[in-house]
Coordinates of C-alpha atoms in Angstrom, one line a residue:
M1 CA 0.0 0.0 0.0
T2 CA 1.4 3.4 -1.0
T3 CA 1.8 6.4 1.3
A4 CA -0.9 8.2 -0.6
D5 CA -3.3 5.3 0.0
R6 CA -2.6 5.3 3.7
V7 CA -3.3 9.0 4.0
A8 CA -6.6 8.5 2.3
R9 CA -7.8 6.0 4.8
P10 CA -10.6 7.1 7.1
S11 CA -9.7 7.3 10.8
I12 CA -11.0 5.6 13.9
L13 CA -10.1 7.9 16.9
T14 CA -10.0 6.6 20.4
V15 CA -9.5 8.8 23.5
D16 CA -8.9 7.6 27.1
D17 CA -6.9 9.4 29.9
D18 CA -5.6 6.0 31.2
P19 CA -2.5 5.4 29.0
A20 CA -2.7 1.6 29.5
V21 CA -6.3 1.5 28.4
S22 CA -5.6 3.9 25.6
R23 CA -2.8 1.7 24.3
A24 CA -5.0 -1.5 24.6
V25 CA -7.9 0.0 22.7
A26 CA -5.6 1.2 19.9
R27 CA -3.8 -2.2 19.8
D28 CA -7.1 -4.1 19.4
L29 CA -8.4 -1.7 16.8
R30 CA -5.3 -1.8 14.7
R31 CA -5.3 -5.6 14.9
M32 CA -8.7 -5.8 13.4
Y33 CA -9.1 -2.6 11.3
G34 CA -5.6 -1.4 10.6
E35 CA -5.6 -2.5 7.0
H36 CA -8.5 -0.3 6.0
Y37 CA -8.6 2.4 8.7
R38 CA -6.1 4.7 10.3
V39 CA -6.2 4.4 14.1
V40 CA -5.5 7.6 16.0
R41 CA -5.0 7.5 19.8
A42 CA -5.3 10.4 22.2
E43 CA -5.1 10.6 26.0
S44 CA -7.3 13.7 26.6
G45 CA -10.3 15.4 25.1
A46 CA -8.2 18.5 24.1
Q47 CA -5.6 16.3 22.4
A48 CA -8.3 14.4 20.6
L49 CA -10.0 17.6 19.3
E50 CA -6.6 18.8 18.1
A51 CA -6.2 15.5 16.2
L52 CA -9.6 15.9 14.7
H53 CA -8.9 19.4 13.4
E54 CA -5.6 18.2 11.8
I55 CA -7.6 15.4 10.1
K56 CA -10.1 17.9 8.9
L57 CA -7.4 20.2 7.5
R58 CA -6.0 17.3 5.5
G59 CA -9.4 16.7 4.0
E60 CA -9.7 13.2 5.4
E61 CA -12.6 11.5 7.1
V62 CA -13.3 10.1 10.5
A63 CA -15.4 6.9 10.7
A64 CA -15.8 6.4 14.4
L65 CA -15.1 8.1 17.7
L66 CA -14.5 6.0 20.9
A67 CA -14.3 8.2 24.0
D68 CA -13.9 7.3 27.7
Y69 CA -16.7 8.7 29.8
R70 CA -14.7 9.6 32.9
M71 CA -11.8 12.0 31.9
P72 CA -10.5 15.0 33.8
Q73 CA -11.0 18.5 32.3
M74 CA -13.2 17.3 29.5
S75 CA -15.5 14.3 29.9
G76 CA -16.2 11.9 27.0
I77 CA -19.7 13.4 26.5
E78 CA -18.3 16.9 26.3
F79 CA -15.7 15.7 23.8
L80 CA -18.2 14.0 21.6
E81 CA -20.5 17.1 21.7
Q82 CA -17.6 19.2 20.3
A83 CA -16.5 16.5 17.9
M84 CA -20.0 16.5 16.4
D85 CA -19.3 19.9 15.0
V86 CA -16.1 18.8 13.3
F87 CA -17.2 15.4 11.9
P88 CA -21.0 15.2 12.3
Q89 CA -21.2 11.9 10.4
A90 CA -18.7 10.0 12.5
R91 CA -20.2 7.2 14.7
R92 CA -20.1 8.0 18.4
V93 CA -19.3 5.3 21.0
L94 CA -18.8 5.9 24.7
L95 CA -16.6 3.7 26.8
T96 CA -18.1 3.3 30.3
A97 CA -17.5 1.3 33.4
Y98 CA -20.4 -0.7 34.8
A99 CA -21.4 2.1 37.2
D100 CA -21.6 4.7 34.5
T101 CA -24.3 3.0 32.4
D102 CA -27.0 5.5 33.5
A103 CA -24.9 8.4 32.4
A104 CA -24.2 6.7 29.1
I105 CA -27.9 6.3 28.5
Q106 CA -28.5 10.0 29.3
A107 CA -25.7 10.8 26.8
I108 CA -27.9 9.5 24.0
N109 CA -30.0 12.7 24.3
V110 CA -27.0 15.0 24.5
V111 CA -24.7 13.7 21.7
D112 CA -27.0 11.3 19.7
L113 CA -24.8 8.5 21.0
D114 CA -24.7 5.5 18.7
H115 CA -23.5 2.9 21.3
Y116 CA -22.0 2.6 24.7
L117 CA -19.4 0.0 25.4
L118 CA -18.6 -1.5 28.8
K119 CA -15.0 -1.8 30.0
P120 CA -13.3 -4.2 30.0
W121 CA -14.3 -5.5 26.6
D122 CA -12.2 -8.7 26.6
P123 CA -12.4 -10.7 24.5
P124 CA -12.6 -8.1 21.7
E125 CA -13.8 -10.7 19.2
Q126 CA -17.0 -11.0 21.3
N127 CA -17.5 -7.6 22.9
L128 CA -15.6 -5.0 20.8
Y129 CA -15.4 -6.0 17.1
P130 CA -19.1 -6.8 16.6
V131 CA -20.0 -3.3 17.9
L132 CA -17.5 -1.6 15.7
D133 CA -18.4 -3.7 12.7
E134 CA -22.0 -2.5 13.0
Q135 CA -21.0 1.2 13.4
L136 CA -18.5 1.1 10.5
R137 CA -21.1 -0.4 8.2
A138 CA -23.6 2.3 9.2
W139 CA -21.0 5.0 8.5
A140 CA -20.0 3.5 5.2
V141 CA -23.5 3.7 3.8
S142 CA -24.3 7.2 5.2
D143 CA -24.1 10.3 3.0
R144 CA -20.8 11.8 4.0
Q145 CA -20.4 14.4 1.3
P146 CA -19.0 17.5 2.9
P147 CA -21.4 20.4 2.8
Q148 CA -20.7 22.9 0.0
R149 CA -20.2 26.2 1.7
V150 CA -21.9 29.5 0.9
R151 CA -19.6 32.5 1.1
V152 CA -20.7 35.9 2.2
V153 CA -18.8 39.1 1.6
G154 CA -20.0 42.1 3.6
H155 CA -19.1 44.9 6.0
R156 CA -18.8 44.0 9.7
W157 CA -21.2 46.9 10.7
S158 CA -23.7 46.5 7.8
P159 CA -27.2 45.7 9.2
R160 CA -28.1 43.7 6.0
S161 CA -24.8 41.7 6.2
Y162 CA -25.6 40.8 9.8
E163 CA -29.2 39.8 8.8
V164 CA -27.8 37.5 6.0
R165 CA -25.3 35.8 8.4
D166 CA -28.0 35.4 11.0
F167 CA -30.5 34.0 8.4
L168 CA -28.0 31.4 7.1
A169 CA -26.8 30.4 10.6
R170 CA -30.4 29.9 12.0
N171 CA -31.3 27.9 9.0
N172 CA -28.3 25.6 9.4
V173 CA -26.8 26.6 6.0
P174 CA -23.0 26.2 6.2
F175 CA -21.3 29.4 5.2
R176 CA -18.0 31.3 5.5
W177 CA -17.9 35.0 6.3
H178 CA -15.4 37.3 4.6
A179 CA -15.1 40.9 5.8
L180 CA -14.7 43.4 3.1
D181 CA -11.1 44.2 4.0
E182 CA -9.9 40.5 3.6
P183 CA -7.9 39.6 0.5
E184 CA -10.3 36.7 -0.2
A185 CA -13.2 39.1 -0.1
R186 CA -11.7 41.2 -2.8
C187 CA -11.0 38.1 -4.9
L188 CA -14.6 37.0 -4.6
L189 CA -15.9 40.5 -5.5
T190 CA -13.6 40.6 -8.6
A191 CA -14.8 37.2 -9.7
A192 CA -18.4 38.3 -9.3
H193 CA -17.8 41.6 -11.2
Q194 CA -18.6 43.7 -8.1
D195 CA -16.7 46.6 -6.7
G196 CA -18.1 46.3 -3.1
T197 CA -20.4 49.3 -3.4
T198 CA -23.5 47.1 -2.9
L199 CA -23.2 44.6 -0.1
P200 CA -23.6 41.9 1.0
V201 CA -22.6 39.6 -1.9
V202 CA -23.4 36.0 -1.4
V203 CA -21.7 33.4 -3.5
T204 CA -23.5 30.1 -3.5
A205 CA -21.9 26.7 -3.4
Q206 CA -22.5 26.4 -7.1
G207 CA -20.7 29.7 -7.8
K208 CA -23.6 32.0 -8.4
A209 CA -23.2 35.5 -7.0
L210 CA -26.2 37.2 -5.3
V211 CA -26.0 40.9 -4.7
D212 CA -27.9 42.0 -1.6
P213 CA -30.5 39.2 -2.0
S214 CA -33.8 39.2 -0.3
D215 CA -34.4 36.4 2.2
A216 CA -36.7 34.6 -0.2
D217 CA -34.2 34.7 -3.0
L218 CA -31.4 33.6 -0.7
A219 CA -33.5 30.7 0.7
A220 CA -34.4 29.5 -2.8
E221 CA -30.7 29.6 -3.9
V222 CA -29.3 27.7 -0.9
G223 CA -31.9 24.9 -1.1
L224 CA -34.5 25.9 1.5
S225 CA -38.1 25.1 0.6
T226 CA -40.3 28.2 0.0
R227 CA -43.2 26.9 -2.0
P228 CA -45.8 24.4 -0.9
S229 CA -46.2 21.2 -2.9
A230 CA -50.0 21.2 -2.6
D231 CA -52.9 23.7 -2.3
F232 CA -54.7 22.0 0.6
Y233 CA -53.6 20.4 3.8
D234 CA -55.1 18.9 6.9
L235 CA -53.1 21.3 9.1
I236 CA -51.2 24.6 8.6
V237 CA -48.8 25.5 11.4
V238 CA -47.9 29.2 11.4
G239 CA -44.6 29.8 13.2
G240 CA -41.6 27.5 13.7
G241 CA -40.7 28.1 17.3
P242 CA -40.9 25.3 20.0
A243 CA -44.8 25.4 19.9
G244 CA -44.9 25.3 16.1
L245 CA -42.3 22.5 15.9
G246 CA -44.1 20.5 18.6
A247 CA -47.3 20.8 16.7
A248 CA -45.7 19.9 13.4
V249 CA -44.0 16.8 14.8
Y250 CA -47.2 15.5 16.4
G251 CA -49.3 16.5 13.5
G252 CA -47.0 14.6 11.0
S253 CA -46.6 11.6 13.3
E254 CA -50.3 11.2 13.7
G255 CA -51.0 11.1 10.0
L256 CA -52.1 14.7 9.3
R257 CA -50.9 16.2 6.1
T258 CA -49.0 19.1 7.7
V259 CA -47.2 22.2 6.5
L260 CA -45.2 24.5 8.8
V261 CA -44.8 28.1 7.6
E262 CA -42.0 30.2 9.1
R263 CA -41.1 33.8 8.4
I264 CA -37.3 33.6 9.0
A265 CA -36.1 30.3 10.5
T266 CA -37.3 27.5 12.7
G267 CA -36.5 27.8 16.4
G268 CA -37.9 31.2 17.3
Q269 CA -36.3 33.0 20.2
A270 CA -35.4 29.6 21.8
G271 CA -33.4 28.7 18.6
T272 CA -31.0 31.6 19.3
S273 CA -30.3 30.5 22.9
S274 CA -26.7 29.3 23.4
R275 CA -27.7 26.9 26.2
I276 CA -31.0 25.7 27.6
E277 CA -30.4 23.8 30.8
N278 CA -33.9 23.3 32.3
Y279 CA -35.5 21.4 29.4
L280 CA -36.6 17.9 30.3
G281 CA -34.3 15.1 29.2
F282 CA -31.1 17.2 28.8
P283 CA -29.3 17.2 32.1
D284 CA -26.2 18.7 30.6
G285 CA -28.1 21.3 28.7
V286 CA -28.7 21.7 25.0
S287 CA -28.2 24.7 22.7
G288 CA -31.3 26.2 21.1
G289 CA -29.8 25.5 17.7
Q290 CA -29.3 21.8 18.5
L291 CA -32.8 21.4 19.9
T292 CA -34.3 23.2 17.0
E293 CA -32.4 21.1 14.4
R294 CA -33.4 17.8 16.1
A295 CA -37.0 18.9 16.1
R296 CA -36.8 20.0 12.5
R297 CA -35.4 16.6 11.5
Q298 CA -38.1 14.9 13.4
A299 CA -40.8 16.9 11.6
V300 CA -39.3 16.1 8.2
K301 CA -39.0 12.4 9.2
F302 CA -42.8 12.4 9.6
G303 CA -43.5 14.0 6.3
V304 CA -44.0 17.6 7.4
E305 CA -43.3 20.3 4.8
L306 CA -41.3 23.2 6.1
L307 CA -41.6 26.5 4.3
T308 CA -39.3 29.4 5.1
T309 CA -39.4 33.2 4.2
R310 CA -43.2 33.0 4.1
D311 CA -44.8 36.0 5.9
V312 CA -48.5 35.3 6.7
V313 CA -50.5 38.5 6.5
A314 CA -54.1 37.4 6.7
L315 CA -56.4 34.5 7.9
E316 CA -59.8 33.8 6.5
R317 CA -62.6 31.4 7.2
R318 CA -63.9 30.2 3.8
G319 CA -66.6 27.6 4.3
A320 CA -65.0 24.5 5.8
A321 CA -61.5 25.7 4.8
R322 CA -59.2 27.9 6.8
V323 CA -57.1 30.0 4.4
V324 CA -53.8 31.9 5.1
R325 CA -52.6 34.6 2.8
F326 CA -49.0 35.4 2.3
G327 CA -47.3 38.8 1.7
D328 CA -46.9 38.1 -2.0
G329 CA -50.6 37.6 -2.4
T330 CA -50.6 33.7 -2.7
E331 CA -52.8 31.6 -0.5
L332 CA -52.7 28.2 1.3
A333 CA -55.8 26.4 2.6
A334 CA -56.3 23.6 5.2
H335 CA -59.0 22.1 7.4
T336 CA -57.3 23.5 10.4
V337 CA -54.7 26.1 11.5
I338 CA -52.5 26.3 14.5
L339 CA -51.0 29.8 15.2
A340 CA -47.7 29.5 17.0
T341 CA -46.1 32.8 16.0
G342 CA -44.5 33.5 19.3
V343 CA -43.4 36.9 20.4
S344 CA -40.6 39.3 19.4
Y345 CA -38.4 41.5 21.5
R346 CA -39.6 45.1 22.0
L347 CA -37.4 47.9 20.5
L348 CA -35.4 50.1 22.8
D349 CA -37.0 53.6 22.9
A350 CA -33.9 55.7 23.3
P351 CA -32.5 58.4 21.1
G352 CA -29.8 57.2 18.6
L353 CA -30.3 53.5 19.0
G354 CA -32.8 53.1 16.1
A355 CA -30.2 54.0 13.4
L356 CA -27.7 51.7 15.0
T357 CA -29.8 48.5 14.8
G358 CA -27.6 45.8 13.2
R359 CA -24.5 48.0 13.7
G360 CA -23.8 47.2 17.4
V361 CA -27.4 47.2 18.6
Y362 CA -29.2 43.8 18.3
Y363 CA -32.4 42.3 19.5
G364 CA -32.0 38.8 20.9
A365 CA -28.7 36.9 20.9
S366 CA -26.8 35.9 17.8
T367 CA -24.1 33.3 18.5
T368 CA -22.4 34.4 15.2
E369 CA -21.4 37.6 16.9
G370 CA -19.7 36.0 19.9
P371 CA -16.2 35.7 18.5
N372 CA -16.4 39.3 17.3
C373 CA -16.8 40.5 20.9
A374 CA -13.5 39.1 22.0
G375 CA -11.7 41.4 24.5
Q376 CA -14.6 43.9 24.5
D377 CA -17.4 44.9 26.8
V378 CA -20.9 43.6 26.0
Y379 CA -24.1 45.1 27.4
L380 CA -27.3 43.1 27.7
V381 CA -30.7 44.7 28.5
G382 CA -33.2 42.4 30.2
G383 CA -33.7 40.2 33.3
A384 CA -35.4 37.0 31.9
N385 CA -33.8 33.7 31.1
S386 CA -33.0 34.7 27.5
A387 CA -30.7 37.5 28.8
G388 CA -29.1 35.2 31.4
Q389 CA -28.4 32.5 28.8
A390 CA -26.9 35.1 26.5
A391 CA -24.7 36.5 29.3
V392 CA -23.3 33.0 30.0
Y393 CA -22.5 32.6 26.4
F394 CA -20.9 36.0 25.8
S395 CA -18.9 35.7 29.0
G396 CA -16.8 33.2 27.2
H397 CA -15.8 35.7 24.6
A398 CA -16.1 39.2 26.0
R399 CA -13.8 41.0 28.5
K400 CA -16.9 41.9 30.5
V401 CA -20.6 41.3 30.3
V402 CA -22.9 43.9 31.9
I403 CA -26.6 43.0 32.4
L404 CA -28.8 46.1 32.8
V405 CA -32.0 45.5 34.8
R406 CA -34.7 48.1 35.4
G407 CA -35.8 46.4 38.7
D408 CA -34.0 45.7 41.9
S409 CA -33.0 42.1 41.2
L410 CA -33.1 39.2 38.8
E411 CA -35.1 37.1 41.3
Q412 CA -38.6 37.6 39.9
S413 CA -37.8 37.1 36.2
M414 CA -34.9 34.6 35.9
S415 CA -34.6 31.0 36.9
R416 CA -32.5 30.3 40.0
Y417 CA -30.1 28.0 38.2
L418 CA -29.1 30.9 35.8
I419 CA -28.8 33.4 38.6
D420 CA -26.4 31.0 40.4
Q421 CA -24.4 30.5 37.2
L422 CA -24.1 34.2 36.6
E423 CA -22.9 34.9 40.2
A424 CA -20.1 32.4 39.7
I425 CA -18.8 34.0 36.5
P426 CA -16.2 36.7 37.4
N427 CA -16.6 38.8 34.2
V428 CA -20.4 39.1 34.5
E429 CA -21.8 42.2 36.3
V430 CA -25.5 42.9 37.0
R431 CA -26.5 46.6 37.3
T432 CA -30.0 47.0 38.8
H433 CA -32.3 50.0 38.5
T434 CA -30.5 50.8 35.2
E435 CA -31.9 51.7 31.8
V436 CA -30.5 52.7 28.4
V437 CA -31.6 56.2 27.5
G438 CA -29.3 56.9 24.6
G439 CA -26.6 55.8 22.2
T440 CA -24.2 57.3 19.8
G441 CA -22.0 56.2 16.9
E442 CA -21.0 56.8 13.4
D443 CA -20.6 53.6 11.5
H444 CA -21.5 51.5 14.6
L445 CA -22.4 51.9 18.2
E446 CA -19.7 53.7 20.2
T447 CA -21.3 54.9 23.5
L448 CA -24.3 54.3 25.7
T449 CA -26.0 56.6 28.1
L450 CA -27.3 54.8 31.2
L451 CA -29.8 56.1 33.7
H452 CA -30.1 55.0 37.3
N453 CA -33.9 55.1 37.8
K454 CA -33.6 55.5 41.6
T455 CA -31.1 58.4 41.8
G456 CA -31.7 59.9 38.4
E457 CA -27.9 59.9 37.7
T458 CA -26.7 59.3 34.1
T459 CA -23.4 57.9 33.0
T460 CA -21.9 57.5 29.5
V461 CA -19.9 54.3 28.8
Q462 CA -17.9 53.2 25.8
A463 CA -19.7 50.3 24.1
S464 CA -19.7 48.6 20.7
W465 CA -22.2 45.8 21.6
L466 CA -25.7 46.0 23.0
F467 CA -28.1 43.1 23.0
A468 CA -31.7 43.7 24.1
F469 CA -34.1 41.1 25.6
I470 CA -37.0 43.2 26.8
G471 CA -40.7 42.7 26.7
A472 CA -42.7 40.4 24.5
A473 CA -44.6 41.8 21.5
P474 CA -47.0 39.2 20.0
R475 CA -47.1 40.8 16.5
T476 CA -50.8 39.9 15.9
D477 CA -51.9 43.2 14.3
W478 CA -52.6 41.2 11.1
L479 CA -55.3 39.3 12.9
D480 CA -57.2 42.4 14.1
G481 CA -60.9 42.0 13.4
T482 CA -60.5 38.2 12.8
L483 CA -59.4 36.7 16.1
A484 CA -60.1 37.9 19.7
R485 CA -57.1 39.4 21.4
D486 CA -56.4 40.9 24.8
S487 CA -55.3 44.5 25.4
H488 CA -51.7 43.6 24.7
G489 CA -52.4 41.8 21.4
F490 CA -52.1 38.2 22.8
L491 CA -54.6 35.7 21.3
L492 CA -57.6 34.6 23.5
A493 CA -58.6 30.9 23.4
G494 CA -60.8 28.4 25.1
P495 CA -62.2 29.6 28.5
D496 CA -60.6 33.0 28.1
L497 CA -63.1 33.7 25.3
G498 CA -66.0 33.7 27.9
G499 CA -68.3 30.9 26.7
S500 CA -69.7 31.5 23.3
P501 CA -67.8 34.4 21.7
A502 CA -69.2 36.8 19.1
G503 CA -69.5 35.1 15.7
W504 CA -69.3 31.6 17.1
D505 CA -71.8 29.4 15.3
L506 CA -71.3 26.0 16.9
E507 CA -73.4 24.5 19.7
R508 CA -70.3 23.5 21.6
A509 CA -68.0 25.9 23.4
P510 CA -64.5 26.5 22.0
Y511 CA -61.9 23.8 22.9
H512 CA -59.1 24.8 25.3
L513 CA -56.7 26.2 22.7
E514 CA -59.3 27.1 20.1
T515 CA -59.8 30.7 19.1
N516 CA -63.1 32.4 18.3
V517 CA -62.9 30.9 14.8
P518 CA -63.6 27.2 14.9
G519 CA -60.7 25.1 13.6
V520 CA -58.1 27.8 14.3
F521 CA -56.0 27.0 17.4
V522 CA -53.2 28.9 19.2
A523 CA -50.2 27.5 21.1
G524 CA -47.1 28.9 22.8
D525 CA -46.1 32.4 23.8
V526 CA -48.6 34.2 21.5
R527 CA -51.5 32.9 23.6
A528 CA -52.7 35.1 26.4
D529 CA -51.5 34.1 29.8
S530 CA -49.2 31.4 28.5
V531 CA -46.2 30.2 30.4
K532 CA -43.1 31.5 28.7
R533 CA -41.0 28.4 28.8
V534 CA -39.8 26.0 26.0
A535 CA -41.3 22.9 27.6
S536 CA -44.8 24.5 28.0
A537 CA -44.7 25.7 24.4
V538 CA -43.8 22.3 23.1
G539 CA -46.6 20.8 25.3
E540 CA -49.2 23.3 24.0
G541 CA -48.2 22.5 20.4
A542 CA -48.8 18.8 21.0
M543 CA -52.1 19.5 22.9
A544 CA -53.3 21.6 20.0
V545 CA -52.9 18.7 17.6
T546 CA -55.0 16.5 19.9
L547 CA -57.7 19.2 19.7
V548 CA -57.3 19.4 15.9
H549 CA -58.1 15.7 15.8
R550 CA -61.2 16.2 17.9
Y551 CA -62.3 19.1 15.7
L552 CA -61.9 17.0 12.5
E553 CA -63.7 14.1 13.9
R554 CA -66.8 16.2 14.7
S555 CA -66.8 18.4 11.6

């Protein structure tokens, strides 16, 4: 076998902090698989990650990862979670002692574990090789084509460049960002016959250049679905946050022809969270992106259509059909509709900040901006869980993270586990009774004016980064005159409608999550008096599907 052939072999990587065990695993693997696979041995998670990055740079593949559960500094689960980002198709096996089997089972939810293997595995012919044979066969038949990356050229402080990056990231489209002053950016612009006057420029994996594309055009070019395959469905789900994804998964799994319509990207506000630690079944936490992607894959598995960049602007009752109209004038009809449009963060009402949106002032957290904050101060406005999760994330990048809270503490609005975490992070500061009352900057945010609402004292601070997590605007104006809402715009349903609402023409009262239009249901944060938590939103989405079935059976 030539040297070139050897380099091209896929790798099996094993990591164990016990040198004797590490050598024994590698020995047994080379004996059985050395002819066709390159066996790589590491004695720590950090060393193993470094080896993976080297393999990635060489353009080679990794077929399987075997990691010891109990390792100092970085556990086997933590290593596998990071390794997933480098080689997502590699099969993941956890090496555990007998006492660790419960932890191994829990790891299935965290890192999509493919198998856990008890130590010792002697004889390998009976306990090791059959397991690896099965995993390597599964890897061999999987689609391992590396994703073709989209490339984005833009200005760091351009609002539209930020929106495009955020759109691609939230829709799990692999891309590479090139700031305008990079040599590669100039080469791409030259190849696209652009001078950089109009940005961003998006170069698709197929080499097509898109100059300042709309979200809809961008979605179509990168392979996202924007057009329905049919004119009529059993169920239309409007909104792709936790409630909408929950409804879509349960609708599809129970045989309803279901389509989910999303304006920007699935996940909603929860999808932008860097870490959710109080969601059932994920004891080590899960990022909003990971949770969203798993839910999206589940929905697709059950035959649900997912449409992006579709803005629903009207809802009509047309006989037995319920019809939604999109911003482009097209329509989609179904027997039933579940509205799960969630809420959006309220804008900061302070002079100077409006013009700086997308140029240092952001609403919600964007994990794509984390590395750009390195060594700088980050200011966060808000005292709920979303602000706390963002603070934990940005603390790993920024010099200092300052949380600005109007009230006297975080106790009433933030979960205790997050408060405890924040108190333990040295570069996180909480300023109570503090509001943002102004901001300045030329190309981007440069200063903030802060008001202490108890003393009336104002201070000006240097700041390039401000992330706001305040209030909850339901964005239901498009339903005015169609569905009943409370004084804040949240949708009323079930008992909150007060028996038989105006226009209700059925003998029965509305079901628990049913609006004043029969067959139209609401789930999640957009419902009046809902519990603003991911788990409750998912539960309401599932419950709404049960009520959809009840409605269809009696119609």
